[in-house]
CSV table of C-alpha atoms in Angstrom, one decimal:
chain,number,residue,atom,x,y,z
A,968,UNK,CA,-55.8,-1.0,-75.0
A,969,UNK,CA,-58.5,0.9,-76.3
A,970,UNK,CA,-61.8,-1.2,-75.8
A,971,UNK,CA,-64.0,0.4,-78.7
A,972,UNK,CA,-61.0,-0.4,-81.3
A,973,UNK,CA,-60.9,-4.3,-79.9
A,974,UNK,CA,-65.0,-4.6,-80.0
A,975,UNK,CA,-64.8,-3.0,-83.6
A,976,UNK,CA,-61.7,-5.7,-84.1
A,977,UNK,CA,-64.0,-8.4,-82.3
A,978,UNK,CA,-67.0,-8.1,-84.6
A,979,UNK,CA,-65.2,-7.9,-87.6
A,980,UNK,CA,-63.2,-11.2,-87.1
A,981,UNK,CA,-66.9,-12.9,-86.3
A,982,UNK,CA,-68.3,-11.4,-89.5
A,983,UNK,CA,-65.3,-12.6,-91.7
A,984,UNK,CA,-66.4,-15.9,-90.8
A,985,UNK,CA,-67.6,-18.2,-93.7
A,986,UNK,CA,-70.0,-20.3,-92.0
A,987,UNK,CA,-72.4,-19.1,-93.9
A,988,UNK,CA,-71.4,-20.7,-96.8
A,989,UNK,CA,-69.5,-23.3,-95.5
A,990,UNK,CA,-72.0,-26.0,-95.5
A,991,UNK,CA,-73.0,-25.9,-99.4
A,992,UNK,CA,-69.5,-24.4,-101.0
A,993,UNK,CA,-67.6,-27.7,-101.7
A,994,UNK,CA,-71.1,-29.2,-102.9
A,995,UNK,CA,-72.2,-26.2,-104.7
A,996,UNK,CA,-68.8,-25.9,-106.6
A,997,UNK,CA,-68.0,-29.7,-107.1
A,998,UNK,CA,-71.3,-29.2,-108.9
A,999,UNK,CA,-70.9,-26.9,-111.6
A,1000,UNK,CA,-70.1,-28.0,-114.9
A,1001,UNK,CA,-66.1,-28.2,-115.8
A,1002,UNK,CA,-65.4,-28.2,-112.1
A,1003,UNK,CA,-66.0,-31.9,-109.8
A,1004,UNK,CA,-64.5,-33.1,-106.6
A,1005,UNK,CA,-61.1,-33.5,-107.6
A,1006,UNK,CA,-61.0,-30.3,-109.5
A,1007,UNK,CA,-62.3,-28.3,-106.4
A,1008,UNK,CA,-59.8,-30.4,-103.9
A,1009,UNK,CA,-56.5,-29.5,-106.5
A,1010,UNK,CA,-57.7,-25.8,-107.2
A,1011,UNK,CA,-57.8,-24.9,-103.3
A,1012,UNK,CA,-54.5,-26.7,-102.6
A,1013,UNK,CA,-52.6,-24.6,-105.8
A,1014,UNK,CA,-54.5,-21.2,-104.5
A,1015,UNK,CA,-52.8,-21.7,-101.0
A,1016,UNK,CA,-49.5,-22.3,-102.9
A,1017,UNK,CA,-49.7,-19.6,-105.1
A,1018,UNK,CA,-50.7,-17.6,-102.1
A,1019,UNK,CA,-47.6,-18.4,-100.3
A,1020,UNK,CA,-46.1,-17.4,-103.3
A,1021,UNK,CA,-46.8,-13.7,-103.1
A,1022,UNK,CA,-47.3,-13.5,-99.2
A,1023,UNK,CA,-43.9,-12.4,-98.9
A,1024,UNK,CA,-43.6,-9.3,-101.0
A,1025,UNK,CA,-47.0,-8.6,-99.8
A,1026,UNK,CA,-46.0,-8.7,-96.4
A,1027,UNK,CA,-43.1,-6.1,-96.9
A,1028,UNK,CA,-45.7,-3.8,-98.0
A,1029,UNK,CA,-47.5,-4.5,-94.7
A,1030,UNK,CA,-44.8,-3.7,-93.0
A,1031,UNK,CA,-44.3,-0.3,-94.8
A,1032,UNK,CA,-47.9,0.9,-93.6
A,1033,UNK,CA,-50.7,0.2,-91.0
A,1034,UNK,CA,-51.7,-3.6,-90.9
A,1035,UNK,CA,-55.5,-2.2,-90.9
A,1036,UNK,CA,-54.9,-1.4,-94.5
A,1037,UNK,CA,-53.6,-4.9,-95.9
A,1038,UNK,CA,-56.2,-6.5,-93.6
A,1039,UNK,CA,-59.6,-4.1,-94.9
A,1040,UNK,CA,-58.2,-4.8,-98.7
A,1041,UNK,CA,-57.6,-8.4,-98.0
A,1042,UNK,CA,-61.3,-8.4,-96.9
A,1043,UNK,CA,-62.7,-6.3,-99.2
A,1044,UNK,CA,-61.4,-9.0,-102.2
A,1045,UNK,CA,-62.0,-11.8,-100.0
A,1046,UNK,CA,-65.8,-10.7,-100.1
A,1047,UNK,CA,-65.4,-10.8,-104.5
A,1048,UNK,CA,-64.8,-14.0,-104.4
A,1049,UNK,CA,-68.2,-14.9,-103.3
A,1050,UNK,CA,-69.8,-12.2,-105.9
A,1051,UNK,CA,-67.4,-14.4,-108.5
A,1052,UNK,CA,-69.0,-17.8,-107.3
A,1053,UNK,CA,-72.7,-16.6,-108.3
A,1054,UNK,CA,-71.5,-16.5,-111.7
A,1055,UNK,CA,-71.1,-20.0,-111.7
A,1056,UNK,CA,-69.2,-22.6,-113.9
A,1057,UNK,CA,-65.3,-23.0,-114.7
A,1058,UNK,CA,-64.7,-19.3,-115.0
A,1059,UNK,CA,-66.6,-18.1,-111.6
A,1060,UNK,CA,-64.6,-21.1,-109.7
A,1061,UNK,CA,-61.2,-19.6,-111.0
A,1062,UNK,CA,-62.4,-16.2,-109.9
A,1063,UNK,CA,-63.4,-17.6,-106.8
A,1064,UNK,CA,-59.4,-18.9,-106.3
A,1065,UNK,CA,-58.1,-15.9,-107.4
A,1066,UNK,CA,-60.0,-13.9,-105.3
A,1067,UNK,CA,-59.3,-16.1,-102.1
A,1068,UNK,CA,-55.6,-16.2,-103.1
A,1069,UNK,CA,-55.0,-12.5,-103.3
A,1070,UNK,CA,-57.3,-12.1,-99.9
A,1071,UNK,CA,-55.3,-14.5,-98.2
A,1072,UNK,CA,-52.1,-12.9,-98.8
A,1073,UNK,CA,-52.9,-9.8,-97.8
A,1074,UNK,CA,-55.2,-10.9,-94.3
A,1075,UNK,CA,-51.9,-13.1,-93.1
A,1076,UNK,CA,-49.8,-11.8,-90.9
A,1077,UNK,CA,-51.9,-8.2,-90.9
A,1078,UNK,CA,-54.8,-9.3,-88.8
A,1079,UNK,CA,-52.9,-10.5,-85.8
A,1080,UNK,CA,-50.3,-7.6,-86.3
A,1081,UNK,CA,-53.6,-5.2,-85.8
A,1082,UNK,CA,-54.4,-7.0,-82.9
A,1083,UNK,CA,-51.3,-7.2,-81.5
A,1084,UNK,CA,-51.6,-3.2,-81.4
A,1085,UNK,CA,-54.4,-3.3,-79.9
A,1086,UNK,CA,-54.2,-5.6,-77.0
A,1087,UNK,CA,-50.5,-5.5,-76.3
A,1088,UNK,CA,-49.9,-7.5,-73.4
A,1089,UNK,CA,-53.2,-8.7,-73.4
A,1090,UNK,CA,-52.5,-10.5,-76.4
A,1091,UNK,CA,-52.5,-13.8,-75.1
A,1092,UNK,CA,-55.3,-14.1,-73.6
A,1093,UNK,CA,-57.3,-12.1,-76.2
A,1094,UNK,CA,-57.0,-14.6,-78.8
A,1095,UNK,CA,-57.4,-17.2,-76.8
A,1096,UNK,CA,-60.9,-16.0,-76.1
A,1097,UNK,CA,-61.7,-15.1,-79.6
A,1098,UNK,CA,-61.1,-18.5,-81.2
A,1099,UNK,CA,-63.3,-19.8,-78.3
A,1100,UNK,CA,-65.8,-17.6,-78.8
A,1101,UNK,CA,-65.6,-17.6,-82.8
A,1102,UNK,CA,-66.5,-21.0,-82.7
A,1103,UNK,CA,-69.7,-20.3,-80.4
A,1104,UNK,CA,-71.1,-17.3,-81.7
A,1105,UNK,CA,-70.9,-18.5,-85.5
A,1106,UNK,CA,-72.0,-22.1,-85.3
A,1107,UNK,CA,-75.3,-21.1,-85.8
A,1108,UNK,CA,-74.8,-19.2,-89.0
A,1109,UNK,CA,-74.4,-22.8,-90.5
A,1110,UNK,CA,-78.3,-23.4,-90.5
A,1111,UNK,CA,-78.9,-19.9,-91.5
A,1112,UNK,CA,-76.4,-20.4,-94.8
A,1113,UNK,CA,-78.6,-23.4,-95.5
A,1114,UNK,CA,-81.4,-21.9,-95.3
A,1115,UNK,CA,-80.8,-19.0,-97.6
A,1116,UNK,CA,-79.1,-21.3,-99.7
A,1117,UNK,CA,-82.1,-23.3,-100.5
A,1118,UNK,CA,-84.1,-20.1,-100.6
A,1119,UNK,CA,-81.4,-19.0,-103.8
A,1120,UNK,CA,-77.6,-19.6,-103.9
A,1121,UNK,CA,-77.4,-16.2,-105.2
A,1122,UNK,CA,-78.8,-14.4,-102.1
A,1123,UNK,CA,-76.3,-16.8,-100.0
A,1124,UNK,CA,-73.3,-15.3,-101.5
A,1125,UNK,CA,-74.4,-11.8,-101.9
A,1126,UNK,CA,-75.0,-11.8,-98.4
A,1127,UNK,CA,-71.7,-13.4,-97.2
A,1128,UNK,CA,-70.1,-10.9,-99.6
A,1129,UNK,CA,-72.1,-8.1,-97.8
A,1130,UNK,CA,-70.8,-9.0,-94.1
A,1131,UNK,CA,-67.2,-9.2,-95.5
A,1132,UNK,CA,-67.9,-5.6,-96.6
A,1133,UNK,CA,-68.8,-4.5,-93.3
A,1134,UNK,CA,-65.9,-6.5,-91.3
A,1135,UNK,CA,-63.8,-4.7,-93.9
A,1136,UNK,CA,-65.2,-1.0,-92.9
A,1137,UNK,CA,-65.0,-1.7,-89.1
A,1138,UNK,CA,-61.4,-2.9,-89.7
A,1139,UNK,CA,-60.2,0.4,-91.8
A,1140,UNK,CA,-62.2,2.9,-89.4
A,1141,UNK,CA,-59.3,1.5,-86.4
A,1142,UNK,CA,-56.6,3.4,-85.8
A,1143,UNK,CA,-53.5,2.6,-83.8
A,1144,UNK,CA,-49.6,3.0,-82.8
A,1145,UNK,CA,-47.0,2.0,-85.5
A,1146,UNK,CA,-46.8,-1.5,-84.9
A,1147,UNK,CA,-42.7,-2.0,-85.7
A,1148,UNK,CA,-42.4,0.2,-82.4
A,1149,UNK,CA,-44.4,-2.2,-80.2
A,1150,UNK,CA,-42.1,-4.9,-81.9
A,1151,UNK,CA,-39.2,-3.5,-81.6
A,1152,UNK,CA,-40.1,-2.8,-77.6
A,1153,UNK,CA,-41.2,-6.5,-77.1
A,1154,UNK,CA,-37.8,-7.8,-78.9
A,1155,UNK,CA,-35.8,-5.7,-76.5
A,1156,UNK,CA,-37.3,-6.9,-73.6
A,1157,UNK,CA,-37.2,-10.7,-74.6
A,1158,UNK,CA,-33.3,-10.1,-75.5
A,1159,UNK,CA,-32.1,-8.0,-72.0
A,1160,UNK,CA,-29.7,-10.7,-71.5
A,1161,UNK,CA,-28.1,-11.6,-74.8
A,1162,UNK,CA,-27.8,-10.8,-78.3
A,1163,UNK,CA,-27.3,-14.6,-79.5
A,1164,UNK,CA,-27.9,-16.6,-82.8
A,1165,UNK,CA,-27.4,-19.7,-84.0
A,1166,UNK,CA,-24.7,-21.5,-86.0
A,1167,UNK,CA,-26.4,-23.7,-87.9
A,1168,UNK,CA,-25.8,-27.5,-88.1
A,1169,UNK,CA,-26.9,-30.6,-89.9
A,1170,UNK,CA,-29.0,-31.9,-87.1
A,1171,UNK,CA,-30.6,-28.6,-86.4
A,1172,UNK,CA,-31.7,-28.3,-89.7
A,1173,UNK,CA,-32.8,-31.6,-90.4
A,1174,UNK,CA,-35.2,-31.0,-86.9
A,1175,UNK,CA,-36.5,-27.8,-88.6
A,1176,UNK,CA,-37.6,-29.2,-91.9
A,1177,UNK,CA,-38.8,-32.5,-89.9
A,1178,UNK,CA,-41.1,-29.9,-88.0
A,1179,UNK,CA,-42.6,-27.9,-90.9
A,1180,UNK,CA,-43.0,-31.4,-92.7
A,1181,UNK,CA,-45.1,-33.0,-89.9
A,1182,UNK,CA,-47.2,-29.6,-88.9
A,1183,UNK,CA,-47.6,-29.7,-92.6
A,1184,UNK,CA,-49.1,-33.2,-93.1
A,1185,UNK,CA,-51.3,-32.2,-90.1
A,1186,UNK,CA,-52.6,-28.9,-91.6
A,1187,UNK,CA,-53.2,-30.7,-95.2
A,1188,UNK,CA,-55.2,-33.6,-93.3
A,1189,UNK,CA,-57.1,-30.8,-91.9
A,1190,UNK,CA,-57.7,-29.2,-95.0
A,1191,UNK,CA,-58.6,-32.1,-96.9
A,1192,UNK,CA,-61.3,-33.3,-94.0
A,1193,UNK,CA,-62.7,-29.5,-93.5
A,1194,UNK,CA,-63.4,-29.7,-97.5
A,1195,UNK,CA,-64.7,-32.8,-98.3
A,1196,UNK,CA,-67.0,-33.7,-95.1
A,1197,UNK,CA,-69.4,-31.7,-96.6
A,1198,UNK,CA,-70.1,-34.0,-99.5
A,1199,UNK,CA,-69.2,-37.3,-97.5
A,1200,UNK,CA,-71.9,-36.4,-95.0
A,1201,UNK,CA,-74.3,-35.4,-97.8
A,1202,UNK,CA,-73.8,-38.5,-99.3
A,1203,UNK,CA,-75.1,-40.6,-96.0
A,1204,UNK,CA,-77.4,-38.0,-95.0
A,1205,UNK,CA,-80.5,-38.9,-93.8
A,1206,UNK,CA,-83.3,-39.6,-96.7
A,1207,UNK,CA,-86.5,-37.9,-94.7
A,1208,UNK,CA,-83.7,-34.9,-94.3
A,1209,UNK,CA,-82.3,-32.6,-96.8
A,1210,UNK,CA,-78.3,-33.6,-97.1
A,1211,UNK,CA,-77.9,-29.9,-96.5
A,1212,UNK,CA,-79.8,-29.4,-93.0
A,1213,UNK,CA,-77.7,-33.0,-92.1
A,1214,UNK,CA,-74.3,-30.9,-93.3
A,1215,UNK,CA,-75.3,-27.9,-91.2
A,1216,UNK,CA,-76.4,-30.4,-88.1
A,1217,UNK,CA,-73.0,-31.8,-88.5
A,1218,UNK,CA,-70.6,-28.9,-88.8
A,1219,UNK,CA,-72.9,-27.2,-85.6
A,1220,UNK,CA,-72.2,-30.1,-83.5
A,1221,UNK,CA,-68.4,-30.7,-83.8
A,1222,UNK,CA,-68.1,-26.5,-83.3
A,1223,UNK,CA,-70.0,-26.3,-80.5
A,1224,UNK,CA,-67.7,-29.1,-78.9
A,1225,UNK,CA,-64.5,-27.3,-79.8
A,1226,UNK,CA,-66.1,-24.0,-78.0
A,1227,UNK,CA,-66.9,-26.2,-75.0
A,1228,UNK,CA,-62.8,-26.3,-74.5
A,1229,UNK,CA,-62.8,-30.3,-75.5
A,1230,UNK,CA,-59.3,-29.5,-77.5
A,1231,UNK,CA,-57.7,-27.4,-74.8
A,1232,UNK,CA,-58.5,-30.3,-72.7
A,1233,UNK,CA,-56.7,-32.7,-74.9
A,1234,UNK,CA,-54.2,-30.1,-75.1
A,1235,UNK,CA,-53.8,-30.1,-71.2
A,1236,UNK,CA,-53.7,-33.7,-70.7
A,1237,UNK,CA,-50.8,-33.9,-73.8
A,1238,UNK,CA,-48.8,-31.7,-71.8
A,1239,UNK,CA,-48.2,-33.9,-68.8
A,1240,UNK,CA,-47.0,-36.8,-70.9
A,1241,UNK,CA,-44.2,-35.3,-72.8
A,1242,UNK,CA,-43.3,-34.7,-76.7
A,1243,UNK,CA,-43.0,-38.6,-77.7
A,1244,UNK,CA,-46.6,-39.5,-76.4
A,1245,UNK,CA,-47.9,-36.5,-77.4
A,1246,UNK,CA,-46.8,-37.2,-81.4
A,1247,UNK,CA,-48.1,-40.4,-81.4
A,1248,UNK,CA,-51.7,-40.0,-80.1
A,1249,UNK,CA,-51.7,-36.7,-82.6
A,1250,UNK,CA,-50.9,-39.2,-85.3
A,1251,UNK,CA,-53.1,-42.1,-84.2
A,1252,UNK,CA,-55.8,-39.6,-83.8
A,1253,UNK,CA,-55.3,-37.8,-87.3
A,1254,UNK,CA,-55.2,-41.2,-88.9
A,1255,UNK,CA,-58.3,-42.8,-87.5
A,1256,UNK,CA,-60.4,-39.7,-87.6
A,1257,UNK,CA,-59.5,-40.0,-91.6
A,1258,UNK,CA,-60.7,-43.3,-91.8
A,1259,UNK,CA,-64.0,-42.8,-89.7
A,1260,UNK,CA,-65.1,-39.7,-92.3
A,1261,UNK,CA,-64.4,-42.5,-94.6
A,1262,UNK,CA,-66.5,-45.0,-93.5
A,1263,UNK,CA,-69.8,-44.2,-95.0
A,1264,UNK,CA,-71.7,-43.9,-91.7
A,1265,UNK,CA,-73.5,-41.1,-90.7
A,1266,UNK,CA,-72.2,-41.3,-86.4
A,1267,UNK,CA,-68.6,-42.4,-87.5
A,1268,UNK,CA,-68.4,-39.8,-89.8
A,1269,UNK,CA,-69.0,-37.0,-86.8
A,1270,UNK,CA,-66.8,-39.3,-84.4
A,1271,UNK,CA,-64.1,-38.5,-87.3
A,1272,UNK,CA,-65.3,-34.7,-87.5
A,1273,UNK,CA,-65.3,-34.5,-83.6
A,1274,UNK,CA,-61.8,-36.2,-83.3
A,1275,UNK,CA,-60.0,-34.0,-85.9
A,1276,UNK,CA,-61.5,-31.3,-84.0
A,1277,UNK,CA,-59.5,-32.1,-80.8
A,1278,UNK,CA,-56.5,-33.1,-82.3
A,1279,UNK,CA,-56.0,-30.2,-83.9
A,1280,UNK,CA,-56.6,-28.5,-80.7
A,1281,UNK,CA,-53.0,-30.2,-79.8
A,1282,UNK,CA,-51.2,-29.6,-83.1
A,1283,UNK,CA,-51.1,-26.3,-84.1
A,1284,UNK,CA,-50.0,-24.8,-80.4
A,1285,UNK,CA,-47.8,-28.1,-80.2
A,1286,UNK,CA,-45.9,-27.1,-83.6
A,1287,UNK,CA,-45.9,-23.4,-83.1
A,1288,UNK,CA,-44.0,-24.2,-79.9
A,1289,UNK,CA,-41.7,-26.4,-81.7
A,1290,UNK,CA,-40.8,-23.6,-84.1
A,1291,UNK,CA,-40.3,-20.7,-81.4
A,1292,UNK,CA,-37.7,-23.7,-79.9
A,1293,UNK,CA,-35.6,-24.1,-82.8
A,1294,UNK,CA,-35.7,-20.1,-82.8
A,1295,UNK,CA,-32.3,-19.4,-84.9
A,1296,UNK,CA,-31.4,-15.5,-83.5
A,1297,UNK,CA,-32.8,-13.9,-80.3
A,1298,UNK,CA,-34.2,-11.2,-82.5
A,1299,UNK,CA,-35.7,-13.3,-84.9
A,1300,UNK,CA,-38.9,-14.6,-83.3
A,1301,UNK,CA,-41.6,-13.0,-85.8
A,1302,UNK,CA,-39.7,-13.2,-88.9
A,1303,UNK,CA,-39.0,-17.1,-88.1
A,1304,UNK,CA,-42.8,-18.1,-87.4
A,1305,UNK,CA,-43.2,-16.4,-90.5
A,1306,UNK,CA,-40.8,-18.8,-92.3
A,1307,UNK,CA,-41.6,-21.8,-90.8
A,1308,UNK,CA,-45.4,-21.2,-91.1
A,1309,UNK,CA,-45.0,-20.8,-94.9
A,1310,UNK,CA,-42.8,-24.3,-94.9
A,1311,UNK,CA,-45.4,-25.9,-93.6
A,1312,UNK,CA,-48.2,-24.4,-95.7
A,1313,UNK,CA,-46.6,-25.4,-98.5
A,1314,UNK,CA,-46.0,-29.0,-97.6
A,1315,UNK,CA,-49.8,-29.1,-96.6
A,1316,UNK,CA,-50.4,-27.5,-100.7
A,1317,UNK,CA,-48.2,-30.1,-102.5
A,1318,UNK,CA,-49.8,-33.1,-100.6
A,1319,UNK,CA,-53.3,-31.8,-101.0
A,1320,UNK,CA,-52.6,-31.4,-104.8
A,1321,UNK,CA,-50.5,-34.9,-104.8
A,1322,UNK,CA,-53.2,-36.7,-103.7
A,1323,UNK,CA,-55.7,-36.1,-106.6
A,1324,UNK,CA,-53.9,-36.5,-109.3
A,1325,UNK,CA,-55.6,-38.9,-111.9
A,1326,UNK,CA,-59.2,-37.8,-110.5
A,1327,UNK,CA,-59.8,-40.2,-108.2
A,1328,UNK,CA,-62.8,-40.6,-106.2
A,1329,UNK,CA,-63.7,-39.2,-102.7
A,1330,UNK,CA,-63.0,-42.3,-100.8
A,1331,UNK,CA,-59.8,-43.1,-102.6
A,1332,UNK,CA,-58.4,-39.4,-102.1
A,1333,UNK,CA,-58.6,-40.1,-98.2
A,1334,UNK,CA,-56.9,-43.3,-98.2
A,1335,UNK,CA,-53.9,-41.8,-100.1
A,1336,UNK,CA,-54.0,-39.0,-97.9
A,1337,UNK,CA,-53.7,-42.2,-95.3
A,1338,UNK,CA,-51.3,-44.0,-96.8
A,1339,UNK,CA,-48.9,-41.1,-97.9
A,1340,UNK,CA,-49.5,-39.5,-94.4
A,1341,UNK,CA,-48.2,-42.5,-92.3
A,1342,UNK,CA,-45.2,-42.9,-94.6
A,1343,UNK,CA,-44.2,-39.5,-94.1
A,1344,UNK,CA,-45.2,-38.4,-90.8
A,1345,UNK,CA,-43.9,-41.7,-89.4
A,1346,UNK,CA,-40.2,-41.1,-90.1
A,1347,UNK,CA,-40.3,-37.3,-89.2
A,1348,UNK,CA,-42.2,-37.8,-85.9
A,1349,UNK,CA,-39.0,-40.2,-85.1
A,1350,UNK,CA,-36.5,-37.4,-86.1
A,1351,UNK,CA,-38.4,-35.2,-83.9
A,1352,UNK,CA,-38.5,-37.7,-80.8
A,1353,UNK,CA,-34.8,-38.9,-81.4
A,1354,UNK,CA,-33.3,-35.2,-81.3
A,1355,UNK,CA,-35.6,-34.1,-78.5
A,1356,UNK,CA,-32.6,-32.5,-76.8
A,1357,UNK,CA,-31.4,-30.2,-79.3
A,1358,UNK,CA,-28.1,-28.7,-78.7
A,1359,UNK,CA,-26.5,-26.1,-80.9
A,1360,UNK,CA,-23.7,-23.8,-81.1
A,1361,UNK,CA,-24.3,-20.1,-80.4
A,1362,UNK,CA,-22.6,-17.0,-81.5
A,1363,UNK,CA,-22.5,-13.9,-79.2
A,1364,UNK,CA,-22.7,-10.3,-80.7
A,1365,UNK,CA,-22.0,-8.8,-77.2
A,1366,UNK,CA,-18.8,-9.9,-76.9
A,1367,UNK,CA,-19.1,-13.3,-74.6
A,1368,UNK,CA,-17.8,-16.5,-75.4
A,1369,UNK,CA,-17.9,-18.0,-78.8
A,1370,UNK,CA,-17.9,-21.7,-77.4
A,1371,UNK,CA,-21.2,-21.6,-75.5
A,1372,UNK,CA,-24.3,-23.8,-76.3
A,1373,UNK,CA,-27.9,-23.7,-76.6
A,1374,UNK,CA,-29.6,-26.6,-74.7
A,1375,UNK,CA,-33.2,-27.0,-76.0
A,1376,UNK,CA,-35.7,-29.6,-74.8
A,1377,UNK,CA,-38.6,-30.2,-77.5
A,1378,UNK,CA,-41.8,-30.2,-76.4
A,1379,UNK,CA,-41.6,-27.7,-73.3
A,1380,UNK,CA,-44.2,-25.2,-73.3
A,1381,UNK,CA,-42.3,-22.6,-71.9
A,1382,UNK,CA,-41.9,-20.7,-75.1
A,1383,UNK,CA,-44.7,-18.8,-76.1
A,1384,UNK,CA,-45.8,-16.1,-78.6
A,1385,UNK,CA,-44.8,-13.0,-76.4
A,1386,UNK,CA,-43.6,-14.1,-72.5
């Protein structure tokens, strides 16, 4: 592991944070002529769907080149998004959406692949520490961003674009071994005992769809909270304080609590009680968080944001683990996680588009999310819990019997990205 490359990657990872603009961007965009809250939320959801549509063809190109190239290019296009924001109005918002759509598709997967190349067997430890430090080190940027915004919105968006360009330059200077060789070696080690594939069954298909749909529901709720929290906090801000400072303070508080490990501790507790209990807890926690942020009371809104942060620390690793446990082939780990991730993202984007149809006010949008989440998540949770012991037939290509079966206890934390 080359230390200088890792340091550059870490610095670029922190610099690509949008904490500078996060407290003000939803407010700025929703106040632009021709935009509004519903169009802002719908636009963000639609660009997510469009990004998924171009993600696969771009990933083919990314696989044929070094991951630093699409990653650096994506960061550069991401910087252009904030230049478009300076234009203002509906045209500036559309330019912002197009830019982040392209940037997201380019960076998707290439950032992780580059880190894998740099850290190799230390990947798991590094990705955990990187995320923990990210929340801790970028918390103060919320306050800096509000200060710059009050001086000049154009200055803030210009600084954000410049920081992203610096991150792109750092990534472009990282030269590592070809990630294909690394992936091949890891796949060979993971499949030293056999080369099996699942013979798809109806039960297996239903469980996979339930996992993707449930994961998409939780991600949709988290995205809605991230995109509406600033607007809701600004409405109930203390009259003696500028509402933007209140928004920044809430974001700093939730980030600091996350960096102290509340989410990690909650996940550790969930692992002791099994899959059914964990799914029940995160469903209750997510619904409660949405209700809390819709209360109109600042302390309760803060409580809802913290609760959602803790829930996020549980559902993301849980559904990644469930996706790995339904792996259809011993050699398809990376591809399978990509496919299930895209299906979950598609579900979350469609949900966020559906709940803003008809241009309802913010409070109704959140209630729409709560109601449809209960209607969709509860049945999918029942499906996953019912088939917690998943048994599927295997076909071996090594000459062994074709009658063997693979039995998986869903929810166990054994499968990881690399073992």
